[in-house]
PDB file of C-alpha atoms and ligand atoms in Angstrom:
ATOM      1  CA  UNK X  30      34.416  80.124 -36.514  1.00  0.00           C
ATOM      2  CA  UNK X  31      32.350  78.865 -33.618  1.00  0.00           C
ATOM      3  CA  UNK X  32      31.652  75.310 -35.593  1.00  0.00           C
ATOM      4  CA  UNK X  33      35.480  75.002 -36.052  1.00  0.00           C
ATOM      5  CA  UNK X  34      36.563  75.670 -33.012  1.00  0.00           C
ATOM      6  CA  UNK X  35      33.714  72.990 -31.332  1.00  0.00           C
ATOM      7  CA  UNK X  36      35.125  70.582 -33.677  1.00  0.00           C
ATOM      8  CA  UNK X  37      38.784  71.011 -32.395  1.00  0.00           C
ATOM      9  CA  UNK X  38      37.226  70.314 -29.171  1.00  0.00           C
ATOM     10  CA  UNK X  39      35.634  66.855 -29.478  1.00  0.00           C
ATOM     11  CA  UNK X  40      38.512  66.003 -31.679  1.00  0.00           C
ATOM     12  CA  UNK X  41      41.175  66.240 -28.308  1.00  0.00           C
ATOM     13  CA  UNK X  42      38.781  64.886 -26.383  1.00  0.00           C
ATOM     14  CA  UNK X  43      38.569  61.577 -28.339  1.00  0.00           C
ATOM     15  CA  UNK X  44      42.287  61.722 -28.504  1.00  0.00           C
ATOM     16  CA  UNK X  45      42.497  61.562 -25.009  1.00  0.00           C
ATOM     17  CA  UNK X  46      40.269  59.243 -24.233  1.00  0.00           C
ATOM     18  CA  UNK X  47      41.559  56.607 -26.437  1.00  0.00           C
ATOM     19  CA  UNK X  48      45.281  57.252 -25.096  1.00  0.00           C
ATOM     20  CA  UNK X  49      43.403  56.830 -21.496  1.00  0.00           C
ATOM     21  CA  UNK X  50      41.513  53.363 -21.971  1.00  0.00           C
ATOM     22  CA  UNK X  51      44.747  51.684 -24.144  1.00  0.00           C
ATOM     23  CA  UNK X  52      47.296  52.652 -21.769  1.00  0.00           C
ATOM     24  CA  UNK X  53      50.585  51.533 -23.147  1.00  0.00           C
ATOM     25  CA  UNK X  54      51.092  48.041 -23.738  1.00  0.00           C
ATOM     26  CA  UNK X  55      55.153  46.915 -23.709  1.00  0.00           C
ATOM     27  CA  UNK X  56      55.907  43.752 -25.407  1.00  0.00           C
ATOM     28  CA  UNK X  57      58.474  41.003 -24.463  1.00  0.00           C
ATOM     29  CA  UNK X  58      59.817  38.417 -26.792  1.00  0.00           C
ATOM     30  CA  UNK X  59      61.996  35.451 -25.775  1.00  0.00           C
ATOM     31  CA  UNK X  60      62.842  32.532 -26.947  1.00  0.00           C
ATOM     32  CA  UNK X  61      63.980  28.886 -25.536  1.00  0.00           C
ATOM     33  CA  UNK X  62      65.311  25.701 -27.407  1.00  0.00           C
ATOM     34  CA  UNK X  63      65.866  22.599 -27.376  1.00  0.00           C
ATOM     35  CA  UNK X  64      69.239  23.268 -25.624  1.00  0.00           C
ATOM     36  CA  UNK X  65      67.203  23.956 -22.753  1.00  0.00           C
ATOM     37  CA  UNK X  66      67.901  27.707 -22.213  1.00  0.00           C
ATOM     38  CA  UNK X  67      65.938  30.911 -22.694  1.00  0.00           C
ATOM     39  CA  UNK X  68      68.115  33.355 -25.354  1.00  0.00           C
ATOM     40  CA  UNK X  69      67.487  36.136 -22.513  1.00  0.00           C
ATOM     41  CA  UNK X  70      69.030  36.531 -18.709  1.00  0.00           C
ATOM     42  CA  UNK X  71      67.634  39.559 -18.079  1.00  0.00           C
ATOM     43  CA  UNK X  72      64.146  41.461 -19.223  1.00  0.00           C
ATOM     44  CA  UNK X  73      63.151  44.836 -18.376  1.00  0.00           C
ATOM     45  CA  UNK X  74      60.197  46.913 -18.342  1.00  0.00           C
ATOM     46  CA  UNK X  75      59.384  50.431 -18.118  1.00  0.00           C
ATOM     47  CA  UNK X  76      57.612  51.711 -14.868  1.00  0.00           C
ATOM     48  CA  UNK X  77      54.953  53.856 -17.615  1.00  0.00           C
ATOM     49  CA  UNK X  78      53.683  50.201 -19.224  1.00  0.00           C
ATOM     50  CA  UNK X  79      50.017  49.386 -18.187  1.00  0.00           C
ATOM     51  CA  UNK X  80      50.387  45.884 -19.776  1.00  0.00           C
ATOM     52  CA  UNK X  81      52.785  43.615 -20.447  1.00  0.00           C
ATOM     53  CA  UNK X  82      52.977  40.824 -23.216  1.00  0.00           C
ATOM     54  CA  UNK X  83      55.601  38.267 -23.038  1.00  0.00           C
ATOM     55  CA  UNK X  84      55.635  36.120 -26.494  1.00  0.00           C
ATOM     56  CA  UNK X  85      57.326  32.761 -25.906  1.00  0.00           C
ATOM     57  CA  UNK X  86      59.210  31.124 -29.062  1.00  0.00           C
ATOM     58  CA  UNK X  87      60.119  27.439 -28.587  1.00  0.00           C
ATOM     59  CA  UNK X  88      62.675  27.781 -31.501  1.00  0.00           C
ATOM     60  CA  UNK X  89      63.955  23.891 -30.900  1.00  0.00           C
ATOM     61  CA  UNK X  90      62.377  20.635 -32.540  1.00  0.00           C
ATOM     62  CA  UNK X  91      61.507  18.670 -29.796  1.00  0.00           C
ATOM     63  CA  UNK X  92      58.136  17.827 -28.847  1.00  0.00           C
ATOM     64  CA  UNK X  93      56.209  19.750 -25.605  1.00  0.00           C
ATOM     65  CA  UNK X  94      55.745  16.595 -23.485  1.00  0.00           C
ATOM     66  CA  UNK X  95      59.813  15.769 -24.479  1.00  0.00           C
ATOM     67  CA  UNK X  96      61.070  19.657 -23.942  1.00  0.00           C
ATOM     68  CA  UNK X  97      58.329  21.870 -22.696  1.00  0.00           C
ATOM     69  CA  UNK X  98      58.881  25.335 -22.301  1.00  0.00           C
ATOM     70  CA  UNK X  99      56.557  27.944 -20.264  1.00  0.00           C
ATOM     71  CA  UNK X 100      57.343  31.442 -19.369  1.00  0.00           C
ATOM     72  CA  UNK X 101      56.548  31.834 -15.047  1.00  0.00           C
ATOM     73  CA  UNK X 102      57.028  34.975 -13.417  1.00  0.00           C
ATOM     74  CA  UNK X 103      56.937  35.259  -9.656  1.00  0.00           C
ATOM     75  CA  UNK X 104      59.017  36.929  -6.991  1.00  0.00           C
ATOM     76  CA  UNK X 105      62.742  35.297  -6.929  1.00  0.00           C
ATOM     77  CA  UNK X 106      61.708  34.527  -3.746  1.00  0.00           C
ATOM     78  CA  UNK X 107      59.060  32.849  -4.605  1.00  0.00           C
ATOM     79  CA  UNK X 108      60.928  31.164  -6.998  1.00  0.00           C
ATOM     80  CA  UNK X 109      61.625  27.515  -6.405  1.00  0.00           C
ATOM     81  CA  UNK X 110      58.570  27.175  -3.889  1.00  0.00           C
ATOM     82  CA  UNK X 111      56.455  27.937  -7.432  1.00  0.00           C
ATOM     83  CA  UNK X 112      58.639  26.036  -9.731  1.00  0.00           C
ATOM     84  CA  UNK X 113      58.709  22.420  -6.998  1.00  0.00           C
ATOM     85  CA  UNK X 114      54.779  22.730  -6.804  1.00  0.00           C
ATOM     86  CA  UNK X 115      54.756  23.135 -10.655  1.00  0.00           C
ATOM     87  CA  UNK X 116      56.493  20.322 -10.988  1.00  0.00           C
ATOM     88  CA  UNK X 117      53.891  18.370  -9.169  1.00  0.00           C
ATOM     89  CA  UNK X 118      50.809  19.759 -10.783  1.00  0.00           C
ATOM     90  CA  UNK X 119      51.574  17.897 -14.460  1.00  0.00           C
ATOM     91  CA  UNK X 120      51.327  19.044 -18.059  1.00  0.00           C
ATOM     92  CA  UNK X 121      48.188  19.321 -18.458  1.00  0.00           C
ATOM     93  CA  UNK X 122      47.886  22.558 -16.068  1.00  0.00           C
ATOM     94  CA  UNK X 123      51.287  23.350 -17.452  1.00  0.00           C
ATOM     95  CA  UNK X 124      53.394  22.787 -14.612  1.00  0.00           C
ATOM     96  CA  UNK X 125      51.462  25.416 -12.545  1.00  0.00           C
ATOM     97  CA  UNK X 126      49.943  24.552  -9.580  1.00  0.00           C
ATOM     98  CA  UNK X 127      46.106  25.636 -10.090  1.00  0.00           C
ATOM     99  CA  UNK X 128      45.208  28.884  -8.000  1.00  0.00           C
ATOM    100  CA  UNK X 129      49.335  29.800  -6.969  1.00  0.00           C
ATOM    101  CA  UNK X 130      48.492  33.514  -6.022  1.00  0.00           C
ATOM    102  CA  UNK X 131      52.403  33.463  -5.792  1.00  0.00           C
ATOM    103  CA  UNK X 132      52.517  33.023  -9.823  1.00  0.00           C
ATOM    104  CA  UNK X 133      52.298  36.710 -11.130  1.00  0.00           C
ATOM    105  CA  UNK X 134      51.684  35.504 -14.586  1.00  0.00           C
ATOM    106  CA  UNK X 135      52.812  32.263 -16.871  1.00  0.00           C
ATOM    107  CA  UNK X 136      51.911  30.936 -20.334  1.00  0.00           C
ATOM    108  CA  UNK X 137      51.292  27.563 -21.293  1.00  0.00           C
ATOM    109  CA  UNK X 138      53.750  25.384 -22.431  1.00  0.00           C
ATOM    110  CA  UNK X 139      54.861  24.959 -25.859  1.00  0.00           C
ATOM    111  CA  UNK X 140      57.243  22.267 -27.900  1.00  0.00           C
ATOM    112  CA  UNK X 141      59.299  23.256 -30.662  1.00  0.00           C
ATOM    113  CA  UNK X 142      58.132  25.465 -33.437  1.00  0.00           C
ATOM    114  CA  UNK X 143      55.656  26.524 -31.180  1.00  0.00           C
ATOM    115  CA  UNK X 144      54.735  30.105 -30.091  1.00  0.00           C
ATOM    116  CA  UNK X 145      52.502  31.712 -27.272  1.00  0.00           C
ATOM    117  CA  UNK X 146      51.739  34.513 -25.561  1.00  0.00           C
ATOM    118  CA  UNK X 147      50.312  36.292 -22.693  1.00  0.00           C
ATOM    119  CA  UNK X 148      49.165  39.184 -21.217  1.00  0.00           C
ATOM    120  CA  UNK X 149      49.243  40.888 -17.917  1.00  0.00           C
ATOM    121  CA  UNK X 150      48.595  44.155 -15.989  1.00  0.00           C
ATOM    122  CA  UNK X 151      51.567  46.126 -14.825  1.00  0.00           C
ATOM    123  CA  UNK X 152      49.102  47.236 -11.700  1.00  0.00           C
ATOM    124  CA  UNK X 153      50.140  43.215 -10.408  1.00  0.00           C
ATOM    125  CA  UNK X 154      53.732  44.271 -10.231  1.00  0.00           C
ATOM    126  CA  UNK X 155      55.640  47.061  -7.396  1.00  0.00           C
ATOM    127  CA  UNK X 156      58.537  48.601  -8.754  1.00  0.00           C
ATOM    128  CA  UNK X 157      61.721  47.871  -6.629  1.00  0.00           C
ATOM    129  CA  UNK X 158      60.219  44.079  -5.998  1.00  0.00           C
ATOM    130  CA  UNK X 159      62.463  41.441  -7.192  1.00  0.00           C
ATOM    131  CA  UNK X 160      61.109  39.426  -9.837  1.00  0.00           C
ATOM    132  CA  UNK X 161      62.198  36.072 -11.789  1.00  0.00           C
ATOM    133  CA  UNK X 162      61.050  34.508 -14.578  1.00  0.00           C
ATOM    134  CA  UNK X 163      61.082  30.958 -15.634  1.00  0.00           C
ATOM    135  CA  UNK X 164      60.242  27.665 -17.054  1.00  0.00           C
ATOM    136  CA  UNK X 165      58.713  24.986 -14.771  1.00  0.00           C
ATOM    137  CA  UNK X 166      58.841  22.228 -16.899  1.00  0.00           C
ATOM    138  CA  UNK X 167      60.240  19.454 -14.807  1.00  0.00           C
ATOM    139  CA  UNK X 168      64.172  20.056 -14.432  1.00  0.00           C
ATOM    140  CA  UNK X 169      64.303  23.569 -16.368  1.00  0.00           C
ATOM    141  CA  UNK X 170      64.139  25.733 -13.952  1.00  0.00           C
ATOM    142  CA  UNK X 171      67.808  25.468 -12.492  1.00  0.00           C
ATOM    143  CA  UNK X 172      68.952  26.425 -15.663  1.00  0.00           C
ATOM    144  CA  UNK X 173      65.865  28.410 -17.539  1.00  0.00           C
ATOM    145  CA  UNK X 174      65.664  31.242 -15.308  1.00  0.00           C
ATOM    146  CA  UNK X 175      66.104  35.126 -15.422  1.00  0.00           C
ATOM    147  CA  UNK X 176      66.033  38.212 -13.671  1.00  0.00           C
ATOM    148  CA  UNK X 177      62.451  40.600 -15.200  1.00  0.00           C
ATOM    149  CA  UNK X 178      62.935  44.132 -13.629  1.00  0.00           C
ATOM    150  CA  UNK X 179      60.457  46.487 -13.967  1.00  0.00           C
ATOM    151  CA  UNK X 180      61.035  50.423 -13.444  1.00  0.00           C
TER     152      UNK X 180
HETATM  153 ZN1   ZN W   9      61.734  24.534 -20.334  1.00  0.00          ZN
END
């Protein structure tokens, strides 16, 4: 009886522990072709996620350096400040500019038939903020933008 109930014990204790240090990952997919749009306006995530993973799908043809897509989330405010300095910092740091503490979190870019994906704390976002996401490959980002809402 005593060996049972000890062993009911550890057994919630591991349970809990494991729900503690994986927290609750919410996952984002969203795709962009080569008609230069994403298929989404709008993404929204919970207030109770501890990470978030967006999974970009180039589902066009065309090639990266041709039509490039990236997934950029900032502040709309911050929006075309981010997405005119990307512009300026070139493929090969995937229209990011290096160190922008006002980029929340981006992926590299992909061409079509390509997928990535990344992954971010929810502890980086406030809930109420306004946030944006988009593509900062040169031009897109007029077009290739969305509201991300989170709470
Ligand atoms: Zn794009």
């Amino acid at each position: 009886m005593k060996l049972t109930r000890t062993f009911a014990t550890l057994a919630l204790l591991t349970v809990s522990a494991g729900a503690f240090a994986q927290g609750k990952v919410c996952a984002v997919e969203i795709g962009g072709g080569d008609n230069m749009q994403f298929d989404k306006k709008e993404i929204a995530v919970a207030a109770d996620c501890t990470e978030i993973e967006v999974t970009l799908k180039h589902t066009g043809k065309l090639p990266a350096q041709a039509m490039g897509h990236n997934w950029v989330l900032t502040k709309t405010a911050d929006l075309t400040a981010a997405a005119t300095d990307g512009m300026g910092a070139g493929f090969a740091a995937d229209h990011v500019k290096p160190g922008d503490a006002r980029v929340i979190a981006h992926t590299k870019i992909v061409g079509g038939g390509q997928t990535t994906s990344i992954k971010f704390p929810a502890s980086k976002l406030k809930k109420g903020e306004a946030y944006s996401f988009f593509c900062s490959f040169p031009g897109h980002y007029s077009i290739m933008r969305g509201t991300f809402k989170f709470g």
